[in-house]
Amino acid sequence: MSIVEKAVEKLRNLQPGPPASPAAEAVPAPSASTIERLSGRTHTDQATESPPPWHVDLVALERAGLLPAGDEANDRLANELRRIKLPLMDNAIGKGAKVVPRAGRIVVTSAVPGEGKSFTAMNLALSLAREVDFDVLLVDGDIPKSHITRALGLDGKPGLMDVLVDERRQPAEVIVGTDVPNLLVVPVGRRHPLTTELFGSLRMEHVLEELGGRHLRRLVVFDSSPLLATPESQVLASHMGQVVMVVAAGRTGQHAVDSALQSLSEEQYVGLLLNMSCLPASENYYNTYYGLYPRVHLAGEA
Ligand SMILES: Nc1ncnc2c1ncn2[C@@H]1O[C@H](COP(=O)(O)OP(=O)(O)OP(=O)(O)O)[C@@H](O)[C@H]1O
Ligand SMILES: [Mg+2]
C-alpha cells in the first residue's frame, strides 16, 4: 500500500458519525475533499453522481470587476488575503482568542455602497477554497444587485430566495458545485418583495444551518448589501458569527462606519478591512488591505 493509500485509509477510518459531545465536535474530522485530494479523485470522477460542475469563468469575473487585473495585483492580493483569512479560520475551528458562536458564517459588508464588498467576498472565497482543510460556500446575499450571481452567469437559477419562500425545497438543492475545487455557490434566485422579513424568519435560520452551519469544515461566505442602505443587510448580518467590514479608504466617513458597527452585536467577531487605499499614480490598481483587526482594537473598546 502506498503512503497516499495509507493516508487515505487512515482518514477514512477517522470519518465520524454525528459528534457525541461538544468536546468531540471541537476536533473537526477531515473533510471529504481532503480524502478526494489524497486519493487523486477529481471533479470528473464525480460527474456520474451529480450534475457537472459549473464553470467559473475567471475572465468574465475580471471583466465584472470581481478579480484583480494583472499578475502583480493578483499576487499582492493573494498575500493580503492570507492575512485576512487566518483569524477567520481560527475562529471557525474554535482556535481564536474568544469563542465566536456560528463562526463558520462570514458576511462581507460595508457601511455604504461601492466599498468593495463583492470584490472582497469573491476573492476571499477563492482564497479560502485553496485551503486544504475547508470547503467554501459563497452565497450571494446582495439580493437587489446580485453582482456575484450575474458575474458567474447564474442569473435565473434557483437560489437563496427560492428556498426561503418555498419550505418544501431542500436548501441543498440550490447549492451549485463549481469547477474551482472546494468552491460551492448559492445564487440569489428569484427576488421577493419581503426580503427583510424572509431574512428574519425561522426558516432563514434553518436554511443557514442546512447550508453549512453544522459543519466545522465548511465556511459560508456571504456577499451583502451595505448595512446603512438596506434593512435586510442588517438582518442578514445578525445571523453571522463573523463580519468583515470593508471600509473604502478616504471615502467612508467615521460617522458612517460607527453607525454601521453599532448595528452589529457584541457577540460577533468584526474585522475592519481598509480597502482602496491610495498608491502612487504609476500603479493602477488598488491596495486592498492594510489590516483586519478584531473590532475591539479599532473601535477602542476595552
Ligand atoms: N481591492 C480592490 N482592487 C481592485 N479593484 C477593486 C478593489 N476593491 C474594489 N474594487 C473595484 O471597485 C468597484 C466596486 O467594488 P465592488 O463592486 O466590490 O463594491 P461593492 O461594495 O460590492 O458595491 P455595491 O455596494 O454596489 O454592491 C469594482 O469595480 C471593483 O472592481
Ligand atoms: Mg456588491
XYZ file of C-alpha atoms and ligand atoms in Angstrom:
334
model
C 0.000 0.000 0.000
C 1.474 3.381 -0.985
C 1.905 6.215 1.520
C -1.002 8.060 -0.088
C -3.237 4.998 0.065
C -2.333 4.511 3.716
C -3.134 8.144 4.456
C -6.477 7.802 2.675
C -7.254 4.656 4.631
C -6.384 6.411 7.862
C -8.594 9.383 7.035
C -11.454 7.050 6.103
C -11.176 5.332 9.463
C -11.303 8.717 11.153
C -14.613 9.662 9.473
C -17.024 10.013 12.398
C -20.774 9.756 12.745
C -22.552 12.720 14.396
C -20.394 14.238 17.158
C -21.009 12.553 20.502
C -20.192 15.548 22.663
C -19.086 19.190 22.384
C -15.519 18.003 23.001
C -15.749 15.636 20.045
C -17.122 18.475 17.940
C -14.106 20.645 18.747
C -11.807 18.235 16.858
C -13.051 18.510 13.291
C -12.957 15.483 11.063
C -11.056 15.643 7.804
C -13.294 16.820 5.026
C -14.343 14.650 2.140
C -12.364 16.942 -0.113
C -9.152 16.057 1.757
C -9.763 12.389 1.085
C -10.579 13.080 -2.534
C -7.447 15.147 -2.964
C -5.243 12.495 -1.370
C -6.744 9.710 -3.369
C -6.435 11.708 -6.572
C -10.196 11.749 -7.101
C -11.252 14.647 -9.283
C -14.415 16.503 -10.171
C -14.543 14.460 -13.355
C -14.876 11.282 -11.293
C -17.904 12.748 -9.540
C -19.649 13.726 -12.740
C -21.580 10.483 -12.851
C -23.027 11.095 -9.369
C -24.048 14.752 -9.651
C -24.523 17.440 -12.289
C -21.302 18.614 -13.944
C -19.619 21.400 -12.015
C -20.467 24.942 -13.036
C -17.653 26.560 -14.976
C -16.249 29.607 -13.218
C -15.131 31.939 -15.975
C -12.247 33.880 -14.455
C -12.051 36.228 -17.436
C -15.735 37.135 -17.026
C -15.161 37.704 -13.307
C -12.263 40.020 -14.054
C -14.382 41.898 -16.584
C -17.120 42.250 -13.974
C -14.594 43.841 -11.600
C -14.560 40.893 -9.204
C -10.953 39.836 -9.753
C -7.833 41.999 -9.835
C -6.401 42.799 -13.240
C -2.840 41.647 -13.851
C -0.439 39.207 -12.219
C 1.199 41.716 -9.921
C -2.093 42.858 -8.404
C -3.155 39.243 -8.168
C -0.047 38.180 -6.223
C -0.294 41.121 -3.908
C -3.948 40.422 -3.208
C -3.241 36.729 -2.609
C -0.827 37.646 0.188
C -3.167 40.169 1.713
C -5.971 37.641 1.706
C -3.795 35.131 3.536
C -3.591 37.542 6.450
C -7.285 38.318 6.309
C -8.432 34.723 6.319
C -6.264 33.393 9.145
C -8.255 34.825 12.062
C -11.492 33.888 10.296
C -10.376 30.254 10.003
C -9.070 30.178 13.578
C -12.408 31.411 14.861
C -14.253 28.869 12.744
C -12.434 25.939 14.348
C -12.540 27.404 17.849
C -8.878 28.428 17.988
C -9.475 32.179 18.077
C -8.924 34.436 21.084
C -12.545 34.032 22.101
C -15.367 31.678 21.339
C -17.400 33.017 18.433
C -20.829 31.443 18.019
C -21.694 30.478 14.432
C -18.162 31.403 13.343
C -18.465 29.329 10.167
C -20.761 32.038 8.789
C -18.905 35.075 7.476
C -20.569 38.101 5.936
C -18.684 40.682 3.916
C -20.403 44.010 4.302
C -19.796 47.761 4.471
C -21.475 50.934 5.636
C -22.303 52.403 2.231
C -22.323 51.220 -1.421
C -19.292 50.714 -3.604
C -16.647 49.981 -0.947
C -15.542 46.643 -2.398
C -17.795 44.044 -0.718
C -18.416 41.845 -3.751
C -14.762 42.037 -4.815
C -13.670 41.049 -1.298
C -16.279 38.293 -0.902
C -15.321 36.709 -4.220
C -11.572 36.849 -3.621
C -11.859 35.751 -0.008
C -13.947 32.749 -1.070
C -11.405 31.798 -3.753
C -8.574 32.125 -1.282
C -10.364 30.048 1.375
C -11.135 27.390 -1.237
C -7.382 26.857 -1.621
C -7.157 25.764 1.995
C -6.668 22.039 2.471
C -8.984 21.704 5.450
C -12.037 23.699 4.397
C -14.600 23.921 1.698
C -16.305 27.185 0.949
C -19.864 28.078 0.124
C -20.159 31.556 -1.401
C -23.702 32.886 -1.007
C -24.916 35.927 -2.900
C -26.790 37.746 -0.162
C -26.978 41.053 -2.031
C -30.448 40.460 -3.386
C -31.008 43.789 -5.206
C -27.653 43.903 -7.007
C -26.778 40.216 -7.235
C -23.372 41.127 -8.623
C -21.812 37.731 -7.915
C -24.767 35.783 -9.327
C -24.632 37.726 -12.561
C -20.859 37.644 -12.902
C -20.912 33.852 -12.521
C -23.670 33.545 -15.130
C -26.101 32.118 -12.571
C -28.910 34.655 -13.071
C -32.241 32.858 -13.399
C -31.051 29.773 -11.482
C -32.840 28.868 -8.246
C -31.137 30.273 -5.186
C -31.372 31.572 -1.647
C -34.719 33.346 -2.075
C -36.364 30.245 -3.552
C -35.569 28.080 -0.543
C -36.679 30.815 1.846
C -40.030 31.183 0.137
C -40.756 27.511 -0.501
C -40.437 25.331 2.591
C -40.757 22.165 0.510
C -37.434 22.853 -1.145
C -34.277 21.487 0.412
C -31.568 24.160 0.840
C -29.027 21.753 -0.666
C -30.967 21.926 -3.966
C -29.711 25.437 -4.646
C -26.042 24.754 -3.965
C -24.079 24.898 -7.206
C -20.849 22.900 -7.361
C -18.153 24.630 -9.400
C -15.049 23.580 -11.270
C -12.952 25.511 -8.757
C -12.010 22.797 -6.257
C -13.760 23.242 -2.894
C -15.851 26.193 -4.077
C -19.635 25.959 -3.969
C -22.021 28.807 -4.745
C -25.592 29.766 -3.897
C -27.071 32.362 -6.270
C -29.720 34.921 -5.338
C -32.635 33.149 -7.026
C -35.967 34.776 -7.645
C -36.239 38.184 -5.955
C -39.037 38.711 -3.432
C -40.536 41.949 -2.087
C -40.394 40.697 1.527
C -36.658 40.014 1.620
C -36.167 41.605 5.051
C -38.969 39.542 6.589
C -37.709 36.363 4.940
C -34.181 37.024 6.208
C -35.618 37.488 9.704
C -37.641 34.275 9.663
C -37.092 30.973 11.449
C -36.897 29.423 8.011
C -33.796 31.539 7.342
C -32.041 30.117 10.395
C -32.949 26.616 9.267
C -31.679 27.285 5.742
C -28.402 28.648 7.098
C -27.964 25.604 9.328
C -28.528 23.350 6.353
C -26.207 25.323 4.090
C -23.264 24.737 6.318
C -23.652 25.954 9.862
C -23.312 22.473 11.313
C -20.078 21.575 9.544
C -16.940 22.870 11.184
C -15.069 22.314 7.952
C -17.358 24.414 5.802
C -17.063 28.182 5.710
C -20.056 30.046 4.347
C -19.137 33.453 2.928
C -21.931 35.937 2.157
C -21.792 38.974 -0.061
C -24.349 41.531 1.116
C -25.787 44.966 0.573
C -24.440 47.884 2.630
C -25.529 47.970 6.286
C -26.774 51.555 6.149
C -28.527 51.211 2.796
C -30.991 48.358 3.276
C -32.719 46.886 6.341
C -32.261 43.349 5.030
C -28.480 43.611 5.211
C -28.642 44.222 8.969
C -30.964 41.264 9.404
C -28.655 39.104 7.288
C -25.621 40.208 9.329
C -27.416 39.302 12.567
C -27.262 35.608 11.586
C -23.491 35.670 11.156
C -20.710 34.793 13.560
C -18.067 36.816 11.731
C -18.306 40.129 9.915
C -15.734 41.505 7.510
C -16.486 45.196 7.342
C -14.989 46.747 4.237
C -14.107 50.424 4.554
C -13.091 52.398 1.469
C -10.036 54.400 2.466
C -10.527 58.150 2.352
C -14.131 57.816 1.209
C -16.257 56.487 4.020
C -16.674 58.855 6.953
C -16.011 57.778 10.539
C -19.629 58.521 11.412
C -20.952 56.100 8.784
C -18.533 53.376 9.918
C -19.541 53.918 13.582
C -23.263 53.742 12.732
C -22.744 50.553 10.765
C -20.735 48.978 13.606
C -23.495 49.837 16.057
C -25.912 47.692 14.104
C -23.765 44.629 14.886
C -23.720 42.558 18.038
C -21.007 42.292 20.679
C -21.046 38.517 20.225
C -19.808 38.779 16.669
C -16.200 38.861 15.530
C -15.914 42.035 13.471
C -12.861 42.733 11.351
C -12.339 46.039 9.589
C -10.766 45.841 6.170
C -9.320 49.033 4.747
C -9.797 48.875 1.002
C -8.811 51.012 -1.944
C -6.038 52.813 -0.131
C -4.036 55.146 -2.361
C -0.989 54.087 -4.283
C 1.483 56.174 -6.310
C -0.073 57.335 -9.570
C 2.149 54.964 -11.572
C 0.382 51.964 -10.062
C -3.060 51.476 -11.467
C -4.526 49.019 -9.002
C -5.930 49.413 -5.547
C -4.146 48.319 -2.447
C -6.739 46.087 -0.923
C -5.684 45.626 2.611
C -3.906 47.259 5.465
C -5.384 45.490 8.388
C -8.125 43.262 9.621
C -8.493 43.735 13.320
C -10.834 42.452 15.953
C -13.350 45.220 16.410
C -12.171 45.867 19.975
C -8.877 47.233 18.687
C -10.165 49.690 16.152
C -13.310 50.747 17.907
C -11.269 51.448 21.038
C -13.329 49.204 23.265
C -11.819 47.675 26.359
N -9.130 45.954 -3.765
C -9.575 46.228 -4.968
N -8.752 46.148 -6.021
C -9.189 46.437 -7.260
N -10.449 46.831 -7.537
C -11.303 46.933 -6.511
C -10.925 46.620 -5.184
N -11.991 46.802 -4.371
C -12.982 47.206 -5.171
N -12.576 47.287 -6.446
C -13.392 47.749 -7.569
O -14.257 48.756 -7.071
C -15.550 48.639 -7.642
C -16.590 48.456 -6.537
O -16.320 47.209 -5.895
P -17.499 46.223 -5.507
O -18.459 46.044 -6.609
O -16.867 45.027 -4.933
O -18.160 47.106 -4.363
P -19.458 46.774 -3.514
O -19.198 47.283 -2.138
O -19.811 45.367 -3.650
O -20.505 47.704 -4.234
P -22.107 47.637 -4.079
O -22.412 48.273 -2.752
O -22.569 48.452 -5.240
O -22.513 46.214 -4.145
C -15.499 47.482 -8.590
O -15.287 47.951 -9.885
C -14.289 46.690 -8.150
O -13.672 46.031 -9.201
Mg -21.554 44.428 -4.339
